[in-house]
Amino acid sequence: MTTKSKDFYNYQEFKQAADYVQQHTKHQPEVGLILGSGLSPLADEIEAADYIPYQEIPHFPHSGVPGHAGRLVIGKLAGKTVLAMQGRSHFYEGYTAQHITLPIRVMQVMGVKTLIVTNAAGGVNAGFKAGDLMLIVDHINFVGMARNNPLRGPNLDEFGPRFPSMTNPYHPDLLNLARKTARNLNLTLQEGCYTYLAGPTFETPAEIRFLKVIGTDAVGMSTVPEVIVANHGGMRVLGISSITNVAITKTGTEAETTHKEVLETGKIIVPKLITLLKGVLSKMD
Ligand code: HPA
């Protein structure tokens, strides 16, 4: 990691990063798009694109994880102007929760009103299989409960309130739009609750059984910090998990969760996800 995290960033620092991005693109993005592990080929669909490597943007975190490219791709997708993050940074890399979410503040300063966030996740719900897509309808911020909430620290009133509501972190209109789009496209779309753990270890079987008891349908190492900061700043959020593997509930079996499996299944899911996201974008107001 070459960019050192600070605990807290101020409005001027977010603005500096946003100004740099705005000066390096001809577009005025309206939708933000975060592409998770193995899902970055989606950015190749973006037309008339401007590319901005993360390391050139002031204060921007940049990831070194295989499967995560590190650049903004800004252009047209299904009739909308999107700012896509081809790769994201993670808490397990050593960044603070606030640093991971700096790109969301950049989107907010630029006037982006809607965020679509994707990730790779392990399926905990016994009805899920590898290759499924899951609409995220709620989340459990496990990492935040243990003090690492991205809104910890001085509240920046320019963005939002000290105590934001999290009753509808995923916007009901966008949930309905995604359901309707999937139905029209004949795509199976699972639904459920995503639990955010810090990683980088995958879960033990006992941890998976515990996650199931507390209401988890899918588990992963990202997304929730970005969703919280997006809500704090008044953005509408849609979240979709790619179920890249089914979580293992028993010790002593041959089965094992690996990053290779996550990336390989991600590749298979990409065409389905592209179809769904294009369908959603084309109908979004
Ligand atoms: N656990 C946590 N994160 C993940 C998984 C998993 O099984 N699969 C993809 N990301």
mmCIF file of C-alpha atoms and ligand atoms in Angstrom:
data_model
loop_
_atom_site.group_PDB
_atom_site.id
_atom_site.type_symbol
_atom_site.label_atom_id
_atom_site.label_comp_id
_atom_site.label_asym_id
_atom_site.label_seq_id
_atom_site.Cartn_x
_atom_site.Cartn_y
_atom_site.Cartn_z
ATOM 1 C CA MET A 1 0.000 0.000 0.000
ATOM 2 C CA THR A 2 1.547 3.282 -1.067
ATOM 3 C CA THR A 3 -1.243 5.590 0.119
ATOM 4 C CA LYS A 4 -1.163 5.850 3.903
ATOM 5 C CA SER A 5 -4.564 6.047 5.569
ATOM 6 C CA LYS A 6 -5.404 8.858 7.941
ATOM 7 C CA ASP A 7 -8.148 8.282 10.483
ATOM 8 C CA PHE A 8 -10.295 11.133 9.157
ATOM 9 C CA TYR A 9 -10.488 13.256 6.001
ATOM 10 C CA ASN A 10 -11.960 16.745 5.868
ATOM 11 C CA TYR A 11 -14.252 18.280 3.266
ATOM 12 C CA GLN A 12 -11.354 20.071 1.499
ATOM 13 C CA GLU A 13 -9.564 16.762 0.956
ATOM 14 C CA PHE A 14 -12.676 15.126 -0.509
ATOM 15 C CA LYS A 15 -13.141 18.194 -2.715
ATOM 16 C CA GLN A 16 -9.523 18.071 -3.911
ATOM 17 C CA ALA A 17 -10.024 14.453 -5.048
ATOM 18 C CA ALA A 18 -13.384 15.277 -6.688
ATOM 19 C CA ASP A 19 -11.936 18.317 -8.504
ATOM 20 C CA TYR A 20 -9.114 16.172 -9.899
ATOM 21 C CA VAL A 21 -11.611 13.634 -11.257
ATOM 22 C CA GLN A 22 -13.872 16.327 -12.731
ATOM 23 C CA GLN A 23 -10.883 17.966 -14.457
ATOM 24 C CA HIS A 24 -9.960 14.650 -16.094
ATOM 25 C CA THR A 25 -13.299 13.732 -17.626
ATOM 26 C CA LYS A 26 -15.632 15.318 -20.152
ATOM 27 C CA HIS A 27 -18.600 13.558 -18.510
ATOM 28 C CA GLN A 28 -20.920 14.591 -15.696
ATOM 29 C CA PRO A 29 -21.705 11.235 -14.047
ATOM 30 C CA GLU A 30 -25.162 10.560 -12.572
ATOM 31 C CA VAL A 31 -24.708 6.955 -11.377
ATOM 32 C CA GLY A 32 -21.796 5.458 -9.425
ATOM 33 C CA LEU A 33 -20.945 1.807 -9.976
ATOM 34 C CA ILE A 34 -18.600 -0.284 -7.828
ATOM 35 C CA LEU A 35 -17.316 -3.474 -9.413
ATOM 36 C CA GLY A 36 -16.284 -6.225 -7.001
ATOM 37 C CA SER A 37 -13.836 -9.151 -7.232
ATOM 38 C CA GLY A 38 -13.713 -10.668 -10.690
ATOM 39 C CA LEU A 39 -16.456 -8.334 -11.943
ATOM 40 C CA SER A 40 -14.276 -5.626 -13.461
ATOM 41 C CA PRO A 41 -14.850 -6.800 -17.109
ATOM 42 C CA LEU A 42 -18.188 -5.026 -16.759
ATOM 43 C CA ALA A 43 -16.337 -1.726 -17.165
ATOM 44 C CA ASP A 44 -15.338 -2.777 -20.701
ATOM 45 C CA GLU A 45 -18.990 -2.202 -21.672
ATOM 46 C CA ILE A 46 -18.712 1.521 -20.910
ATOM 47 C CA GLU A 47 -18.599 3.693 -24.029
ATOM 48 C CA ALA A 48 -16.739 6.954 -24.738
ATOM 49 C CA ALA A 49 -14.820 6.236 -21.548
ATOM 50 C CA ASP A 50 -12.296 8.354 -19.694
ATOM 51 C CA TYR A 51 -9.890 6.333 -17.519
ATOM 52 C CA ILE A 52 -8.337 7.690 -14.340
ATOM 53 C CA PRO A 53 -5.910 5.447 -12.364
ATOM 54 C CA TYR A 54 -6.569 5.599 -8.628
ATOM 55 C CA GLN A 55 -2.962 6.406 -7.780
ATOM 56 C CA GLU A 56 -3.194 9.698 -9.698
ATOM 57 C CA ILE A 57 -6.164 10.979 -7.658
ATOM 58 C CA PRO A 58 -5.248 12.901 -4.472
ATOM 59 C CA HIS A 59 -5.938 10.902 -1.267
ATOM 60 C CA PHE A 60 -7.548 8.000 -3.202
ATOM 61 C CA PRO A 61 -7.011 4.495 -1.754
ATOM 62 C CA HIS A 62 -5.648 1.992 -4.243
ATOM 63 C CA SER A 63 -5.878 -1.748 -4.039
ATOM 64 C CA GLY A 64 -3.241 -4.344 -4.761
ATOM 65 C CA VAL A 65 -5.514 -7.408 -4.678
ATOM 66 C CA PRO A 66 -5.466 -9.735 -7.719
ATOM 67 C CA GLY A 67 -8.790 -9.453 -9.565
ATOM 68 C CA HIS A 68 -9.106 -5.779 -8.644
ATOM 69 C CA ALA A 69 -7.933 -3.296 -11.281
ATOM 70 C CA GLY A 70 -7.518 0.195 -9.882
ATOM 71 C CA ARG A 71 -9.078 2.899 -12.001
ATOM 72 C CA LEU A 72 -12.171 4.970 -12.571
ATOM 73 C CA VAL A 73 -13.951 4.376 -15.861
ATOM 74 C CA ILE A 74 -16.317 7.240 -16.659
ATOM 75 C CA GLY A 75 -18.625 7.110 -19.669
ATOM 76 C CA LYS A 76 -21.945 5.885 -21.054
ATOM 77 C CA LEU A 77 -23.696 2.638 -20.144
ATOM 78 C CA ALA A 78 -27.275 1.841 -21.204
ATOM 79 C CA GLY A 79 -28.064 5.516 -21.772
ATOM 80 C CA LYS A 80 -26.753 6.716 -18.396
ATOM 81 C CA THR A 81 -23.509 8.501 -17.563
ATOM 82 C CA VAL A 82 -21.716 6.309 -15.059
ATOM 83 C CA LEU A 83 -18.629 6.601 -12.931
ATOM 84 C CA ALA A 84 -17.429 3.046 -12.430
ATOM 85 C CA MET A 85 -14.833 1.896 -9.948
ATOM 86 C CA GLN A 86 -12.931 -0.905 -11.603
ATOM 87 C CA GLY A 87 -11.772 -2.433 -8.336
ATOM 88 C CA ARG A 88 -12.122 -1.185 -4.774
ATOM 89 C CA SER A 89 -10.001 -1.047 -1.637
ATOM 90 C CA HIS A 90 -10.695 -3.164 1.427
ATOM 91 C CA PHE A 91 -10.384 -2.814 5.181
ATOM 92 C CA TYR A 92 -8.176 -5.933 5.313
ATOM 93 C CA GLU A 93 -5.527 -4.172 3.231
ATOM 94 C CA GLY A 94 -4.917 -1.819 6.149
ATOM 95 C CA TYR A 95 -7.009 1.162 5.096
ATOM 96 C CA THR A 96 -9.297 2.824 7.604
ATOM 97 C CA ALA A 97 -13.067 2.528 7.151
ATOM 98 C CA GLN A 98 -13.201 6.203 6.221
ATOM 99 C CA HIS A 99 -10.424 5.898 3.646
ATOM 100 C CA ILE A 100 -12.148 2.974 1.876
ATOM 101 C CA THR A 101 -15.215 5.160 1.433
ATOM 102 C CA LEU A 102 -13.432 8.282 0.138
ATOM 103 C CA PRO A 103 -14.529 7.429 -3.440
ATOM 104 C CA ILE A 104 -18.176 7.726 -2.334
ATOM 105 C CA ARG A 105 -17.498 11.233 -1.003
ATOM 106 C CA VAL A 106 -15.915 12.053 -4.383
ATOM 107 C CA MET A 107 -19.111 10.890 -6.111
ATOM 108 C CA GLN A 108 -21.214 13.010 -3.743
ATOM 109 C CA VAL A 109 -19.143 16.149 -4.318
ATOM 110 C CA MET A 110 -19.513 15.519 -8.088
ATOM 111 C CA GLY A 111 -23.307 15.338 -7.759
ATOM 112 C CA VAL A 112 -23.787 11.581 -8.305
ATOM 113 C CA LYS A 113 -27.196 10.696 -6.833
ATOM 114 C CA THR A 114 -27.376 6.910 -7.230
ATOM 115 C CA LEU A 115 -24.925 4.149 -6.295
ATOM 116 C CA ILE A 116 -24.949 0.603 -7.631
ATOM 117 C CA VAL A 117 -22.631 -1.610 -5.655
ATOM 118 C CA THR A 118 -21.600 -5.149 -6.556
ATOM 119 C CA ASN A 119 -19.491 -7.720 -4.762
ATOM 120 C CA ALA A 120 -18.459 -11.353 -4.677
ATOM 121 C CA ALA A 121 -19.964 -13.157 -1.696
ATOM 122 C CA GLY A 122 -20.229 -16.568 -0.119
ATOM 123 C CA GLY A 123 -23.722 -18.052 -0.093
ATOM 124 C CA VAL A 124 -24.839 -18.846 3.469
ATOM 125 C CA ASN A 125 -28.525 -19.427 2.673
ATOM 126 C CA ALA A 126 -28.848 -23.157 1.918
ATOM 127 C CA GLY A 127 -31.056 -22.348 -1.082
ATOM 128 C CA PHE A 128 -28.256 -20.504 -2.905
ATOM 129 C CA LYS A 129 -25.768 -21.983 -5.347
ATOM 130 C CA ALA A 130 -22.511 -20.732 -6.848
ATOM 131 C CA GLY A 131 -23.352 -18.612 -9.879
ATOM 132 C CA ASP A 132 -26.498 -17.035 -8.378
ATOM 133 C CA LEU A 133 -27.111 -13.301 -8.189
ATOM 134 C CA MET A 134 -28.528 -11.919 -4.932
ATOM 135 C CA LEU A 135 -30.296 -8.620 -4.471
ATOM 136 C CA ILE A 136 -29.076 -7.166 -1.166
ATOM 137 C CA VAL A 137 -32.170 -6.106 0.772
ATOM 138 C CA ASP A 138 -30.479 -5.483 4.141
ATOM 139 C CA HIS A 139 -27.081 -5.851 5.774
ATOM 140 C CA ILE A 140 -25.313 -6.569 9.049
ATOM 141 C CA ASN A 141 -22.355 -4.278 9.682
ATOM 142 C CA PHE A 142 -20.348 -6.700 11.787
ATOM 143 C CA VAL A 143 -17.143 -4.697 11.403
ATOM 144 C CA GLY A 144 -18.918 -1.457 12.285
ATOM 145 C CA MET A 145 -20.393 -2.976 15.438
ATOM 146 C CA ALA A 146 -16.820 -3.584 16.561
ATOM 147 C CA ARG A 147 -16.053 0.196 16.293
ATOM 148 C CA ASN A 148 -15.045 0.455 12.633
ATOM 149 C CA ASN A 149 -18.019 2.379 11.295
ATOM 150 C CA PRO A 150 -16.933 4.634 8.384
ATOM 151 C CA LEU A 151 -18.858 7.540 9.978
ATOM 152 C CA ARG A 152 -16.856 7.356 13.212
ATOM 153 C CA GLY A 153 -15.132 10.676 13.892
ATOM 154 C CA PRO A 154 -16.199 14.271 13.330
ATOM 155 C CA ASN A 155 -19.463 14.467 11.359
ATOM 156 C CA LEU A 156 -19.204 16.452 8.133
ATOM 157 C CA ASP A 157 -22.508 18.330 8.069
ATOM 158 C CA GLU A 158 -21.936 19.203 4.370
ATOM 159 C CA PHE A 159 -22.770 15.559 3.618
ATOM 160 C CA GLY A 160 -25.353 14.450 6.168
ATOM 161 C CA PRO A 161 -26.541 14.075 9.768
ATOM 162 C CA ARG A 162 -24.649 12.738 12.800
ATOM 163 C CA PHE A 163 -27.096 9.858 13.321
ATOM 164 C CA PRO A 164 -28.353 8.710 9.918
ATOM 165 C CA SER A 165 -31.213 6.244 9.605
ATOM 166 C CA MET A 166 -30.388 2.768 8.250
ATOM 167 C CA THR A 167 -33.951 1.500 8.011
ATOM 168 C CA ASN A 168 -33.809 1.431 4.199
ATOM 169 C CA PRO A 169 -30.115 1.256 3.252
ATOM 170 C CA TYR A 170 -31.123 -0.228 -0.130
ATOM 171 C CA HIS A 171 -33.666 2.025 -1.807
ATOM 172 C CA PRO A 172 -37.158 0.452 -2.116
ATOM 173 C CA ASP A 173 -37.694 1.899 -5.635
ATOM 174 C CA LEU A 174 -34.412 0.419 -6.856
ATOM 175 C CA LEU A 175 -35.167 -2.945 -5.236
ATOM 176 C CA ASN A 176 -38.465 -3.025 -7.112
ATOM 177 C CA LEU A 177 -36.835 -1.942 -10.355
ATOM 178 C CA ALA A 178 -34.221 -4.726 -10.047
ATOM 179 C CA ARG A 179 -36.924 -7.339 -9.319
ATOM 180 C CA LYS A 180 -38.997 -6.229 -12.281
ATOM 181 C CA THR A 181 -35.983 -6.090 -14.602
ATOM 182 C CA ALA A 182 -34.872 -9.599 -13.597
ATOM 183 C CA ARG A 183 -38.401 -10.926 -14.175
ATOM 184 C CA ASN A 184 -38.582 -9.339 -17.631
ATOM 185 C CA LEU A 185 -35.176 -10.781 -18.546
ATOM 186 C CA ASN A 186 -35.985 -14.233 -17.161
ATOM 187 C CA LEU A 187 -33.044 -14.018 -14.764
ATOM 188 C CA THR A 188 -33.216 -15.706 -11.372
ATOM 189 C CA LEU A 189 -32.513 -13.123 -8.686
ATOM 190 C CA GLN A 190 -32.151 -14.332 -5.099
ATOM 191 C CA GLU A 191 -32.717 -11.878 -2.265
ATOM 192 C CA GLY A 192 -31.212 -11.577 1.173
ATOM 193 C CA CYS A 193 -29.156 -10.032 3.901
ATOM 194 C CA TYR A 194 -25.408 -9.448 3.386
ATOM 195 C CA THR A 195 -23.089 -9.631 6.387
ATOM 196 C CA TYR A 196 -19.835 -7.686 6.256
ATOM 197 C CA LEU A 197 -16.792 -9.254 7.907
ATOM 198 C CA ALA A 198 -13.294 -7.762 7.887
ATOM 199 C CA GLY A 199 -11.467 -10.698 6.248
ATOM 200 C CA PRO A 200 -8.965 -11.518 4.843
ATOM 201 C CA THR A 201 -9.554 -15.032 6.202
ATOM 202 C CA PHE A 202 -12.554 -16.860 4.829
ATOM 203 C CA GLU A 203 -14.920 -18.066 7.555
ATOM 204 C CA THR A 204 -14.609 -21.210 9.629
ATOM 205 C CA PRO A 205 -17.563 -23.630 9.489
ATOM 206 C CA ALA A 206 -18.550 -22.566 13.030
ATOM 207 C CA GLU A 207 -18.541 -18.920 11.953
ATOM 208 C CA ILE A 208 -20.787 -19.783 9.004
ATOM 209 C CA ARG A 209 -23.250 -21.596 11.288
ATOM 210 C CA PHE A 210 -23.233 -18.535 13.565
ATOM 211 C CA LEU A 211 -23.819 -16.161 10.619
ATOM 212 C CA LYS A 212 -26.778 -18.281 9.536
ATOM 213 C CA VAL A 213 -28.357 -18.008 12.993
ATOM 214 C CA ILE A 214 -28.106 -14.198 12.992
ATOM 215 C CA GLY A 215 -29.912 -13.923 9.646
ATOM 216 C CA THR A 216 -27.137 -13.876 7.041
ATOM 217 C CA ASP A 217 -27.871 -15.002 3.482
ATOM 218 C CA ALA A 218 -24.506 -14.003 1.993
ATOM 219 C CA VAL A 219 -21.149 -13.046 3.509
ATOM 220 C CA GLY A 220 -18.321 -10.895 2.189
ATOM 221 C CA MET A 221 -15.515 -8.453 2.938
ATOM 222 C CA SER A 222 -16.764 -5.205 1.401
ATOM 223 C CA THR A 223 -19.751 -3.086 0.362
ATOM 224 C CA VAL A 224 -21.286 -2.112 3.719
ATOM 225 C CA PRO A 225 -18.908 0.828 4.417
ATOM 226 C CA GLU A 226 -19.657 2.287 0.976
ATOM 227 C CA VAL A 227 -23.411 1.761 1.414
ATOM 228 C CA ILE A 228 -23.392 3.532 4.793
ATOM 229 C CA VAL A 229 -21.490 6.550 3.471
ATOM 230 C CA ALA A 230 -23.699 6.695 0.366
ATOM 231 C CA ASN A 231 -26.819 6.769 2.571
ATOM 232 C CA HIS A 232 -25.276 9.367 4.861
ATOM 233 C CA GLY A 233 -24.772 11.652 1.859
ATOM 234 C CA GLY A 234 -28.328 11.130 0.571
ATOM 235 C CA MET A 235 -27.631 8.753 -2.343
ATOM 236 C CA ARG A 236 -30.030 5.995 -3.399
ATOM 237 C CA VAL A 237 -28.340 2.588 -3.266
ATOM 238 C CA LEU A 238 -28.810 -0.686 -5.127
ATOM 239 C CA GLY A 239 -26.640 -3.665 -4.102
ATOM 240 C CA ILE A 240 -26.090 -6.960 -5.899
ATOM 241 C CA SER A 241 -23.976 -9.885 -4.702
ATOM 242 C CA SER A 242 -22.498 -12.479 -6.999
ATOM 243 C CA ILE A 243 -22.614 -15.732 -5.086
ATOM 244 C CA THR A 244 -19.237 -17.147 -6.094
ATOM 245 C CA ASN A 245 -19.170 -20.086 -3.670
ATOM 246 C CA VAL A 246 -21.377 -21.724 -1.104
ATOM 247 C CA ALA A 247 -20.107 -21.357 2.439
ATOM 248 C CA ILE A 248 -19.030 -24.550 4.159
ATOM 249 C CA THR A 249 -20.750 -25.530 7.408
ATOM 250 C CA LYS A 250 -18.793 -28.675 8.401
ATOM 251 C CA THR A 251 -15.133 -29.238 9.247
ATOM 252 C CA GLY A 252 -13.243 -32.268 7.959
ATOM 253 C CA THR A 253 -14.621 -32.245 4.403
ATOM 254 C CA GLU A 254 -12.643 -31.948 1.166
ATOM 255 C CA ALA A 255 -14.411 -28.702 0.269
ATOM 256 C CA GLU A 256 -12.530 -25.442 0.690
ATOM 257 C CA THR A 257 -13.244 -21.790 -0.173
ATOM 258 C CA THR A 258 -10.445 -20.211 -2.206
ATOM 259 C CA HIS A 259 -9.866 -16.843 -3.895
ATOM 260 C CA LYS A 260 -9.334 -18.740 -7.169
ATOM 261 C CA GLU A 261 -12.852 -20.181 -6.941
ATOM 262 C CA VAL A 262 -14.232 -16.706 -6.195
ATOM 263 C CA LEU A 263 -12.577 -15.234 -9.308
ATOM 264 C CA GLU A 264 -13.502 -18.145 -11.592
ATOM 265 C CA THR A 265 -17.176 -18.149 -10.674
ATOM 266 C CA GLY A 266 -17.139 -14.349 -10.915
ATOM 267 C CA LYS A 267 -16.195 -14.720 -14.590
ATOM 268 C CA ILE A 268 -19.189 -16.987 -15.227
ATOM 269 C CA ILE A 269 -21.549 -14.556 -13.507
ATOM 270 C CA VAL A 270 -20.342 -11.442 -15.368
ATOM 271 C CA PRO A 271 -22.583 -11.816 -18.463
ATOM 272 C CA LYS A 272 -25.696 -12.231 -16.258
ATOM 273 C CA LEU A 273 -24.731 -9.267 -14.145
ATOM 274 C CA ILE A 274 -24.066 -7.102 -17.207
ATOM 275 C CA THR A 275 -27.514 -7.966 -18.597
ATOM 276 C CA LEU A 276 -29.217 -7.156 -15.286
ATOM 277 C CA LEU A 277 -27.346 -3.906 -14.684
ATOM 278 C CA LYS A 278 -27.902 -2.629 -18.220
ATOM 279 C CA GLY A 279 -31.603 -3.441 -17.865
ATOM 280 C CA VAL A 280 -31.793 -1.568 -14.551
ATOM 281 C CA LEU A 281 -29.837 1.437 -15.833
ATOM 282 C CA SER A 282 -31.949 1.781 -18.955
ATOM 283 C CA LYS A 283 -35.143 2.029 -16.873
ATOM 284 C CA MET A 284 -33.774 4.102 -13.994
ATOM 285 C CA ASP A 285 -35.050 7.658 -13.594
HETATM 286 N N1 HPA B 1 -16.571 -15.356 2.438
HETATM 287 C C1 HPA B 1 -16.213 -14.063 2.498
HETATM 288 N N2 HPA B 1 -16.025 -13.313 1.416
HETATM 289 C C2 HPA B 1 -16.246 -13.873 0.220
HETATM 290 C C3 HPA B 1 -16.637 -15.210 0.091
HETATM 291 C C4 HPA B 1 -16.804 -15.997 1.255
HETATM 292 O O1 HPA B 1 -17.138 -17.196 1.211
HETATM 293 N N3 HPA B 1 -16.766 -15.452 -1.251
HETATM 294 C C5 HPA B 1 -16.489 -14.288 -1.889
HETATM 295 N N4 HPA B 1 -16.163 -13.337 -1.002
#
